[in-house]
Amino acid sequence: MSDIWAAPNRAVPASYFCVGIAMSFLRTPVSYYLVHELGASPSQQNVVVTLAMLPWSFKLVYGFISDNFPIGGMRRKPYFIAGWFIYSMCNLLLAATGRPGVQSVALLQLLGTCGFMMSDVTTDAIIVERSKNEPEETRGSMQATGYATRFCGSLLGSVLGTCVYNKERWGWGMTIGEVFLLNGLFPLLVVAPFMWTLRESAYVPRPGDRAAALRAQCDAIFTALSLRSVFVPMAVVFTYNLFQVPNAAWRSFLVEGLKFESFDLGLIGIVGSLFSSCGLIAYKRCFMGTGWRTIYRVTTTLTCFFSVVQLLLIFRVNQRFGVGDLAFALGDDALAEFVSAIQFLPVCQMYISMCPEGTEGTTYAILTTLSNVAGAVSFSIGTLLTHLWDVSNEAFAAGQFGGMWRLTLLTSLIQPLPLVLMGYLPANAEQQRAMQGNKESYRWGGTAFLVVLFGSLAWTIIESLIVIL
């Protein structure tokens, strides 16, 4: 069962592959459609992205349901199938609309992402359960392979998204409705053929009252979150992700300011996905034994550098040296994606070691949820920062980039600030396992963890709905 390519497990890499497609295929068509066809403002565009990201913050709910409410004696497979069905139906509804507005795109993408996230959480839980059978020295390899498969799907999705929605340049291509139709068919073609061979051992509930069992599991999870070896590293991860504030006006700047077309945006996505895959492979082969703190410090410094370099594009310095706008944007984004991918897997390894047996789905979900909520809040902050200076579509179309360079500089300088906390992060997997052996616990730590989690989630939902409605 530790072979991810064995027949009982093939639905797992198929699901990861389809998640990669789901994450990237619509990115270019929807971005260009919102700006060029609907004239959506940078804040509206960022809210659409935020709402699409928000279901990643519901992983806690999906994990809890999957762990505690089996269907037909199975805790994973039924939810795995239902999630992909919901995702397909939402995309087919958008396809039937033909030319959906900003609200329809935002809300149906929100619901659709909820669907595939349900499948993704159950896939993660399966991986965590299977990883228990891996040798100690190679534990996490199945997960690394799964995420590498996801990034391969992301690369393919980027290529297809670029090619099928490029009618203005090539004279042929799909409408946005047809793009949504194709996206809805992907799970039926990629994942469905392997669903029925996915093996899951029958779940035998422990004797006793279900309510008592649920309370016992909640107590076990809270106990885990109250461990200093859990809430301290997670506080560092949350703070770090919170400060990775994106430049919400960047896409509008490329389309309206530099006159990038859908193909240009798609090409940037393709190259970014390719370099992300290379980054994962590089980590697995070259940096698996490198300390986590070192990886965070080096990658964050490089990411900050690449973000600041974008100022050269805004001030048109690249043209003085004969470097085209697209070539410059491609190189900058590709290197940034490569570095970010290297940073991705260490924290996943840390999550696995924190999961107690019997509550893998819920515990892994709550840990990743906190990280994802921080990312969603950072996007909300990015939306608010667009109001500091004039970064409207009209300003970009008129060649007024004063607000753009200020926003770019601000978001670039914010990102490295959490590096001062790296001393509180485990240095490597060995230190994390040693910390797990220390049962030092503080109830206020677990309480603070949950307050920050649900408070951040509520803030993101309220702020996004205010902008979009």
Short mmCIF file of C-alpha atoms in Angstrom, two decimals:
data_model
loop_
_atom_site.label_atom_id
_atom_site.label_comp_id
_atom_site.label_asym_id
_atom_site.label_seq_id
_atom_site.Cartn_x
_atom_site.Cartn_y
_atom_site.Cartn_z
CA MET A 1 0.00 0.00 0.00
CA SER A 2 3.02 2.31 0.12
CA ASP A 3 3.37 2.23 -3.69
CA ILE A 4 1.47 5.25 -4.96
CA TRP A 5 1.23 3.74 -8.48
CA ALA A 6 -0.32 0.45 -7.36
CA ALA A 7 -3.87 -0.19 -8.60
CA PRO A 8 -5.54 0.50 -5.21
CA ASN A 9 -3.77 3.87 -5.05
CA ARG A 10 -3.93 5.13 -8.64
CA ALA A 11 -6.87 7.41 -7.91
CA VAL A 12 -4.56 9.34 -5.56
CA PRO A 13 -2.05 10.61 -8.18
CA ALA A 14 -4.97 11.02 -10.62
CA SER A 15 -6.68 13.29 -8.09
CA TYR A 16 -3.51 15.28 -7.44
CA PHE A 17 -3.02 15.64 -11.20
CA CYS A 18 -6.58 16.90 -11.64
CA VAL A 19 -6.18 19.30 -8.70
CA GLY A 20 -3.17 20.74 -10.54
CA ILE A 21 -5.30 21.23 -13.65
CA ALA A 22 -8.11 22.76 -11.58
CA MET A 23 -5.66 25.21 -10.01
CA SER A 24 -4.17 26.43 -13.30
CA PHE A 25 -6.43 25.80 -16.30
CA LEU A 26 -8.88 28.63 -15.58
CA ARG A 27 -6.28 31.06 -14.25
CA THR A 28 -5.41 32.74 -17.55
CA PRO A 29 -8.84 32.63 -19.25
CA VAL A 30 -10.68 33.95 -16.18
CA SER A 31 -8.05 36.64 -15.43
CA TYR A 32 -8.12 37.96 -18.98
CA TYR A 33 -11.91 37.62 -19.18
CA LEU A 34 -12.42 39.65 -16.00
CA VAL A 35 -10.10 42.47 -17.09
CA HIS A 36 -10.63 42.60 -20.84
CA GLU A 37 -14.27 41.50 -21.22
CA LEU A 38 -15.91 42.62 -17.96
CA GLY A 39 -13.61 45.52 -17.01
CA ALA A 40 -13.27 44.27 -13.43
CA SER A 41 -11.24 46.51 -11.11
CA PRO A 42 -8.08 45.20 -9.38
CA SER A 43 -9.98 44.87 -6.10
CA GLN A 44 -12.76 42.84 -7.79
CA GLN A 45 -10.19 40.61 -9.48
CA ASN A 46 -8.41 40.01 -6.19
CA VAL A 47 -11.68 39.15 -4.45
CA VAL A 48 -12.45 36.55 -7.15
CA VAL A 49 -9.03 35.02 -6.47
CA THR A 50 -9.56 35.25 -2.70
CA LEU A 51 -12.94 33.51 -2.85
CA ALA A 52 -11.47 30.80 -5.07
CA MET A 53 -8.74 30.32 -2.44
CA LEU A 54 -11.10 30.44 0.53
CA PRO A 55 -12.20 26.77 0.39
CA TRP A 56 -8.59 25.82 1.06
CA SER A 57 -9.35 27.25 4.49
CA PHE A 58 -12.27 24.82 4.95
CA LYS A 59 -9.97 21.80 5.00
CA LEU A 60 -10.60 21.54 8.73
CA VAL A 61 -14.33 20.98 8.15
CA TYR A 62 -13.76 18.40 5.43
CA GLY A 63 -11.18 16.55 7.49
CA PHE A 64 -13.45 16.46 10.52
CA ILE A 65 -16.41 15.18 8.49
CA SER A 66 -14.27 12.59 6.75
CA ASP A 67 -12.83 11.30 10.03
CA ASN A 68 -16.11 11.13 11.93
CA PHE A 69 -18.99 10.52 9.52
CA PRO A 70 -18.23 7.46 7.37
CA ILE A 71 -20.60 6.55 4.54
CA GLY A 72 -21.16 2.87 3.89
CA GLY A 73 -18.35 2.02 6.27
CA MET A 74 -15.84 4.22 4.40
CA ARG A 75 -14.39 7.53 5.58
CA ARG A 76 -12.55 8.69 2.43
CA LYS A 77 -13.86 7.26 -0.82
CA PRO A 78 -17.48 8.61 -0.74
CA TYR A 79 -16.31 12.16 -0.04
CA PHE A 80 -13.59 11.79 -2.66
CA ILE A 81 -16.21 10.99 -5.31
CA ALA A 82 -18.75 13.61 -4.14
CA GLY A 83 -16.17 16.40 -4.20
CA TRP A 84 -15.24 15.91 -7.83
CA PHE A 85 -18.92 15.65 -8.78
CA ILE A 86 -19.66 19.05 -7.18
CA TYR A 87 -16.68 20.61 -8.95
CA SER A 88 -17.81 19.34 -12.34
CA MET A 89 -21.40 20.52 -11.82
CA CYS A 90 -20.33 24.07 -10.90
CA ASN A 91 -18.24 24.37 -14.04
CA LEU A 92 -21.05 23.00 -16.18
CA LEU A 93 -23.38 25.63 -14.70
CA LEU A 94 -20.91 28.39 -15.61
CA ALA A 95 -20.69 26.90 -19.10
CA ALA A 96 -24.48 26.97 -19.42
CA THR A 97 -24.50 30.66 -18.44
CA GLY A 98 -22.43 31.49 -21.52
CA ARG A 99 -21.10 34.88 -20.44
CA PRO A 100 -21.14 34.92 -16.62
CA GLY A 101 -20.71 38.15 -14.66
CA VAL A 102 -18.20 38.85 -11.91
CA GLN A 103 -20.55 37.67 -9.15
CA SER A 104 -21.42 34.41 -10.93
CA VAL A 105 -17.77 33.63 -11.59
CA ALA A 106 -16.79 34.41 -8.00
CA LEU A 107 -19.58 32.46 -6.28
CA LEU A 108 -19.62 29.37 -8.53
CA GLN A 109 -15.83 29.15 -8.46
CA LEU A 110 -16.09 29.35 -4.67
CA LEU A 111 -18.54 26.44 -4.58
CA GLY A 112 -16.61 24.44 -7.19
CA THR A 113 -13.38 24.85 -5.27
CA CYS A 114 -15.20 23.65 -2.16
CA GLY A 115 -15.95 20.49 -4.12
CA PHE A 116 -12.46 19.65 -5.28
CA MET A 117 -11.05 20.64 -1.89
CA MET A 118 -13.26 17.97 -0.30
CA SER A 119 -11.59 15.47 -2.63
CA ASP A 120 -8.15 16.94 -1.99
CA VAL A 121 -8.52 16.65 1.78
CA THR A 122 -9.53 13.00 1.56
CA THR A 123 -6.59 12.42 -0.79
CA ASP A 124 -4.24 14.03 1.74
CA ALA A 125 -5.71 11.84 4.49
CA ILE A 126 -5.13 8.72 2.39
CA ILE A 127 -1.54 9.81 1.79
CA VAL A 128 -0.97 10.43 5.51
CA GLU A 129 -2.40 6.98 6.35
CA ARG A 130 -0.32 5.27 3.66
CA SER A 131 2.81 7.19 4.75
CA LYS A 132 2.70 5.41 8.11
CA ASN A 133 3.86 2.29 6.23
CA GLU A 134 6.87 4.02 4.64
CA PRO A 135 10.36 3.50 6.09
CA GLU A 136 11.38 6.25 8.50
CA GLU A 137 14.24 7.45 6.30
CA THR A 138 12.01 7.91 3.23
CA ARG A 139 8.79 8.95 4.93
CA GLY A 140 7.13 11.72 2.95
CA SER A 141 8.20 10.34 -0.45
CA MET A 142 4.64 9.39 -1.38
CA GLN A 143 3.49 12.89 -0.56
CA ALA A 144 6.35 14.43 -2.52
CA THR A 145 5.42 12.27 -5.51
CA GLY A 146 1.78 13.29 -5.17
CA TYR A 147 2.62 16.97 -5.13
CA ALA A 148 5.02 16.55 -8.04
CA THR A 149 2.10 14.99 -9.94
CA ARG A 150 -0.04 17.97 -8.96
CA PHE A 151 2.50 20.39 -10.38
CA CYS A 152 2.66 18.37 -13.61
CA GLY A 153 -1.12 18.79 -13.84
CA SER A 154 -0.64 22.47 -13.17
CA LEU A 155 1.78 22.71 -16.07
CA LEU A 156 -0.62 20.96 -18.45
CA GLY A 157 -3.48 23.14 -17.23
CA SER A 158 -1.47 26.28 -17.88
CA VAL A 159 -0.65 25.14 -21.42
CA LEU A 160 -4.25 24.28 -22.23
CA GLY A 161 -5.59 27.47 -20.64
CA THR A 162 -3.22 29.49 -22.80
CA CYS A 163 -4.04 27.70 -26.05
CA VAL A 164 -7.83 27.34 -25.89
CA TYR A 165 -8.64 30.97 -24.94
CA ASN A 166 -6.54 33.00 -27.33
CA LYS A 167 -8.95 33.97 -30.10
CA GLU A 168 -7.79 37.58 -30.45
CA ARG A 169 -4.24 36.65 -31.40
CA TRP A 170 -4.74 33.36 -33.29
CA GLY A 171 -8.19 33.97 -34.75
CA TRP A 172 -9.60 30.80 -33.25
CA GLY A 173 -10.31 29.49 -29.79
CA MET A 174 -13.02 28.71 -27.28
CA THR A 175 -15.50 31.07 -25.68
CA ILE A 176 -15.34 31.43 -21.91
CA GLY A 177 -18.40 29.19 -21.65
CA GLU A 178 -16.69 26.45 -23.63
CA VAL A 179 -13.63 26.79 -21.41
CA PHE A 180 -15.77 26.15 -18.33
CA LEU A 181 -17.34 23.15 -20.09
CA LEU A 182 -13.95 21.59 -20.78
CA ASN A 183 -12.87 22.24 -17.21
CA GLY A 184 -15.95 20.46 -15.91
CA LEU A 185 -15.13 17.40 -18.02
CA PHE A 186 -11.57 16.96 -16.70
CA PRO A 187 -12.50 15.10 -13.46
CA LEU A 188 -14.80 12.79 -15.41
CA LEU A 189 -11.98 11.90 -17.81
CA VAL A 190 -8.98 11.87 -15.46
CA VAL A 191 -10.20 10.79 -12.01
CA ALA A 192 -13.44 8.86 -12.55
CA PRO A 193 -11.82 5.82 -14.28
CA PHE A 194 -9.76 5.11 -11.14
CA MET A 195 -12.39 5.85 -8.48
CA TRP A 196 -13.76 2.34 -8.31
CA THR A 197 -10.38 0.65 -7.77
CA LEU A 198 -9.47 2.96 -4.86
CA ARG A 199 -9.09 0.66 -1.89
CA GLU A 200 -10.08 1.67 1.59
CA SER A 201 -10.29 -0.62 4.58
CA ALA A 202 -13.72 -0.77 6.15
CA TYR A 203 -13.97 1.62 9.08
CA VAL A 204 -15.03 -0.07 12.30
CA PRO A 205 -16.24 2.54 14.80
CA ARG A 206 -15.20 2.09 18.37
CA PRO A 207 -17.93 0.87 20.68
CA GLY A 208 -19.80 3.51 22.62
CA ASP A 209 -21.79 6.64 22.03
CA ARG A 210 -20.91 8.58 18.84
CA ALA A 211 -21.23 11.92 20.64
CA ALA A 212 -18.76 10.72 23.26
CA ALA A 213 -16.42 9.56 20.50
CA LEU A 214 -16.63 12.96 18.81
CA ARG A 215 -15.89 14.72 22.08
CA ALA A 216 -12.93 12.43 22.63
CA GLN A 217 -11.57 13.22 19.18
CA CYS A 218 -12.07 16.96 19.68
CA ASP A 219 -10.22 16.67 22.98
CA ALA A 220 -7.42 14.75 21.26
CA ILE A 221 -7.10 17.40 18.55
CA PHE A 222 -7.17 20.26 21.06
CA THR A 223 -4.53 18.44 23.11
CA ALA A 224 -2.35 18.17 20.00
CA LEU A 225 -2.83 21.86 19.19
CA SER A 226 -1.95 22.81 22.77
CA LEU A 227 1.47 21.18 22.51
CA ARG A 228 4.24 23.73 22.35
CA SER A 229 5.84 21.63 19.62
CA VAL A 230 2.75 22.28 17.47
CA PHE A 231 1.42 25.78 18.14
CA VAL A 232 4.80 27.53 18.18
CA PRO A 233 5.92 26.33 14.70
CA MET A 234 2.40 26.93 13.39
CA ALA A 235 2.44 30.48 14.73
CA VAL A 236 5.62 31.05 12.73
CA VAL A 237 4.08 29.55 9.57
CA PHE A 238 0.90 31.62 9.99
CA THR A 239 2.83 34.86 10.49
CA TYR A 240 5.08 34.10 7.55
CA ASN A 241 2.18 33.42 5.16
CA LEU A 242 0.29 36.45 6.45
CA PHE A 243 3.13 38.74 5.38
CA GLN A 244 3.34 37.33 1.85
CA VAL A 245 0.98 40.07 0.62
CA PRO A 246 0.43 39.90 -3.15
CA ASN A 247 0.41 42.83 -5.54
CA ALA A 248 -3.31 42.78 -6.40
CA ALA A 249 -2.91 45.19 -9.32
CA TRP A 250 -0.24 43.23 -11.16
CA ARG A 251 -2.53 41.49 -13.68
CA SER A 252 -4.31 44.74 -14.51
CA PHE A 253 -0.94 46.41 -15.01
CA LEU A 254 0.16 43.71 -17.45
CA VAL A 255 -3.10 43.81 -19.45
CA GLU A 256 -3.98 47.51 -19.41
CA GLY A 257 -0.54 49.05 -18.85
CA LEU A 258 1.72 46.82 -20.95
CA LYS A 259 -1.01 45.55 -23.31
CA PHE A 260 -0.38 41.89 -22.58
CA GLU A 261 -2.88 39.55 -24.24
CA SER A 262 -4.32 36.27 -22.98
CA PHE A 263 -1.51 34.32 -24.67
CA ASP A 264 1.13 36.40 -22.85
CA LEU A 265 -0.48 35.79 -19.47
CA GLY A 266 -0.82 32.11 -20.27
CA LEU A 267 2.81 31.83 -21.33
CA ILE A 268 3.87 33.32 -18.00
CA GLY A 269 1.69 30.72 -16.25
CA ILE A 270 3.15 27.87 -18.31
CA VAL A 271 6.74 28.81 -17.60
CA GLY A 272 5.87 29.40 -13.93
CA SER A 273 4.29 25.93 -13.62
CA LEU A 274 7.27 24.34 -15.34
CA PHE A 275 9.72 25.99 -12.99
CA SER A 276 7.52 25.08 -10.01
CA SER A 277 7.74 21.41 -11.02
CA CYS A 278 11.50 21.78 -11.36
CA GLY A 279 11.63 23.34 -7.90
CA LEU A 280 9.82 20.38 -6.34
CA ILE A 281 12.09 17.92 -8.10
CA ALA A 282 15.13 19.95 -7.04
CA TYR A 283 14.02 19.86 -3.41
CA LYS A 284 13.35 16.13 -3.47
CA ARG A 285 16.73 15.33 -5.08
CA CYS A 286 19.05 18.02 -3.76
CA PHE A 287 17.62 19.78 -0.70
CA MET A 288 15.74 17.06 1.20
CA GLY A 289 18.39 17.14 3.92
CA THR A 290 18.79 20.92 4.03
CA GLY A 291 17.63 22.65 7.21
CA TRP A 292 14.16 24.18 7.05
CA ARG A 293 15.29 27.50 8.48
CA THR A 294 18.00 27.78 5.85
CA ILE A 295 15.50 27.06 3.08
CA TYR A 296 13.08 29.71 4.37
CA ARG A 297 15.77 32.35 4.76
CA VAL A 298 17.36 31.81 1.36
CA THR A 299 14.12 31.41 -0.62
CA THR A 300 12.44 34.39 1.03
CA THR A 301 15.42 36.63 0.33
CA LEU A 302 15.43 35.54 -3.31
CA THR A 303 11.66 36.00 -3.64
CA CYS A 304 11.92 39.51 -2.22
CA PHE A 305 14.68 40.28 -4.70
CA PHE A 306 12.62 39.09 -7.67
CA SER A 307 9.65 41.13 -6.44
CA VAL A 308 11.74 44.31 -6.21
CA VAL A 309 13.15 43.64 -9.68
CA GLN A 310 9.62 44.15 -11.01
CA LEU A 311 10.24 47.87 -10.50
CA LEU A 312 12.55 47.74 -13.51
CA LEU A 313 9.59 46.64 -15.63
CA ILE A 314 7.34 49.36 -14.21
CA PHE A 315 9.92 52.09 -14.89
CA ARG A 316 10.59 50.60 -18.36
CA VAL A 317 14.30 50.16 -17.55
CA ASN A 318 14.30 46.78 -19.29
CA GLN A 319 13.65 48.44 -22.65
CA ARG A 320 16.79 50.54 -22.35
CA PHE A 321 18.77 47.30 -22.43
CA GLY A 322 16.76 45.79 -25.26
CA VAL A 323 14.83 43.32 -23.07
CA GLY A 324 11.18 42.97 -24.07
CA ASP A 325 8.39 43.27 -21.50
CA LEU A 326 7.23 39.66 -21.95
CA ALA A 327 10.75 38.22 -21.76
CA PHE A 328 11.47 40.19 -18.59
CA ALA A 329 8.18 39.21 -16.94
CA LEU A 330 8.72 35.56 -17.91
CA GLY A 331 12.18 35.36 -16.40
CA ASP A 332 11.26 37.14 -13.20
CA ASP A 333 8.13 35.04 -12.59
CA ALA A 334 9.82 31.75 -13.50
CA LEU A 335 12.66 32.20 -11.03
CA ALA A 336 10.25 33.30 -8.29
CA GLU A 337 8.07 30.19 -8.87
CA PHE A 338 11.09 27.90 -8.78
CA VAL A 339 12.20 29.32 -5.44
CA SER A 340 8.68 29.18 -3.95
CA ALA A 341 8.29 25.51 -4.91
CA ILE A 342 11.48 24.58 -3.06
CA GLN A 343 9.98 26.21 0.05
CA PHE A 344 6.69 24.30 -0.24
CA LEU A 345 7.53 20.75 0.87
CA PRO A 346 9.43 21.27 4.17
CA VAL A 347 6.36 22.56 5.95
CA CYS A 348 4.33 19.60 4.59
CA GLN A 349 6.87 17.24 6.15
CA MET A 350 6.44 19.08 9.43
CA TYR A 351 2.64 18.68 9.26
CA ILE A 352 2.89 14.90 8.77
CA SER A 353 4.98 14.47 11.91
CA MET A 354 2.42 16.42 13.94
CA CYS A 355 -0.57 14.16 13.09
CA PRO A 356 -1.65 11.72 15.84
CA GLU A 357 -2.87 8.31 14.72
CA GLY A 358 -6.65 8.02 14.25
CA THR A 359 -7.23 11.70 13.49
CA GLU A 360 -4.90 12.11 10.53
CA GLY A 361 -7.51 13.70 8.28
CA THR A 362 -8.71 16.29 10.78
CA THR A 363 -5.32 17.15 12.26
CA TYR A 364 -3.56 17.48 8.91
CA ALA A 365 -6.50 19.53 7.66
CA ILE A 366 -6.47 21.93 10.61
CA LEU A 367 -2.73 22.49 10.27
CA THR A 368 -2.92 23.20 6.56
CA THR A 369 -6.08 25.24 7.11
CA LEU A 370 -4.25 27.70 9.35
CA SER A 371 -1.59 28.14 6.69
CA ASN A 372 -4.22 28.63 3.96
CA VAL A 373 -6.25 31.07 6.07
CA ALA A 374 -3.13 33.18 6.49
CA GLY A 375 -2.75 33.21 2.72
CA ALA A 376 -6.38 34.24 2.26
CA VAL A 377 -5.99 37.07 4.80
CA SER A 378 -2.86 38.25 3.00
CA PHE A 379 -4.89 38.44 -0.23
CA SER A 380 -7.54 40.49 1.61
CA ILE A 381 -4.80 42.84 2.81
CA GLY A 382 -3.60 43.05 -0.78
CA THR A 383 -7.10 44.12 -1.82
CA LEU A 384 -7.15 46.86 0.82
CA LEU A 385 -3.71 48.15 -0.25
CA THR A 386 -5.05 48.88 -3.75
CA HIS A 387 -6.91 51.83 -2.21
CA LEU A 388 -3.71 53.55 -1.04
CA TRP A 389 -2.76 54.77 -4.53
CA ASP A 390 -4.38 54.98 -7.94
CA VAL A 391 -3.92 51.52 -9.50
CA SER A 392 -7.12 51.55 -11.53
CA ASN A 393 -7.46 50.13 -15.05
CA GLU A 394 -7.98 53.68 -16.33
CA ALA A 395 -4.70 54.89 -14.81
CA PHE A 396 -2.77 52.01 -16.38
CA ALA A 397 -4.38 52.57 -19.78
CA ALA A 398 -3.28 56.22 -19.58
CA GLY A 399 0.32 55.22 -18.75
CA GLN A 400 0.16 56.46 -15.16
CA PHE A 401 2.24 53.98 -13.13
CA GLY A 402 2.99 56.09 -10.05
CA GLY A 403 0.67 54.11 -7.82
CA MET A 404 1.93 50.82 -9.25
CA TRP A 405 5.59 51.24 -8.32
CA ARG A 406 4.67 52.36 -4.80
CA LEU A 407 2.39 49.34 -4.29
CA THR A 408 5.04 46.98 -5.69
CA LEU A 409 7.73 48.36 -3.41
CA LEU A 410 5.47 48.16 -0.34
CA THR A 411 4.42 44.55 -0.89
CA SER A 412 8.05 43.57 -1.64
CA LEU A 413 9.38 45.05 1.60
CA ILE A 414 6.65 43.47 3.73
CA GLN A 415 7.43 39.89 2.67
CA PRO A 416 10.79 39.26 4.41
CA LEU A 417 9.79 40.70 7.81
CA PRO A 418 8.80 37.31 9.37
CA LEU A 419 12.35 35.99 8.92
CA VAL A 420 13.11 37.34 12.41
CA LEU A 421 10.93 34.48 13.74
CA MET A 422 12.78 31.65 12.02
CA GLY A 423 14.56 30.72 15.24
CA TYR A 424 11.26 29.35 16.54
CA LEU A 425 10.87 26.98 13.57
CA PRO A 426 12.31 23.45 13.85
CA ALA A 427 15.67 23.26 12.12
CA ASN A 428 14.87 19.96 10.42
CA ALA A 429 12.75 16.80 10.62
CA GLU A 430 14.92 15.28 13.36
CA GLN A 431 14.44 18.28 15.62
CA GLN A 432 10.70 18.25 14.93
CA ARG A 433 10.47 14.59 15.96
CA ALA A 434 12.47 15.37 19.09
CA MET A 435 10.12 18.24 19.89
CA GLN A 436 7.15 15.91 19.45
CA GLY A 437 8.58 13.76 22.21
CA ASN A 438 8.36 16.72 24.57
CA LYS A 439 4.75 16.84 25.78
CA GLU A 440 4.99 20.39 27.14
CA SER A 441 1.45 21.71 26.76
CA TYR A 442 -0.38 25.02 27.26
CA ARG A 443 -4.15 25.29 26.90
CA TRP A 444 -3.86 28.97 26.03
CA GLY A 445 -1.76 27.95 23.01
CA GLY A 446 -4.48 25.70 21.61
CA THR A 447 -7.13 28.33 22.38
CA ALA A 448 -5.13 31.07 20.65
CA PHE A 449 -4.62 28.76 17.67
CA LEU A 450 -8.39 28.29 17.23
CA VAL A 451 -9.24 31.96 17.86
CA VAL A 452 -6.77 33.11 15.22
CA LEU A 453 -7.98 30.43 12.80
CA PHE A 454 -11.69 31.20 12.97
CA GLY A 455 -11.22 34.94 13.41
CA SER A 456 -9.07 35.15 10.28
CA LEU A 457 -11.56 33.03 8.35
CA ALA A 458 -14.46 35.29 9.37
CA TRP A 459 -12.50 38.41 8.43
CA THR A 460 -11.67 37.07 4.96
CA ILE A 461 -15.28 36.07 4.20
CA ILE A 462 -16.76 39.39 5.37
CA GLU A 463 -14.19 41.54 3.57
CA SER A 464 -14.55 39.59 0.31
CA LEU A 465 -18.35 39.72 0.32
CA ILE A 466 -18.32 43.48 0.96
CA VAL A 467 -16.18 44.06 -2.14
CA ILE A 468 -17.93 41.60 -4.47
CA LEU A 469 -21.52 42.47 -3.49
#
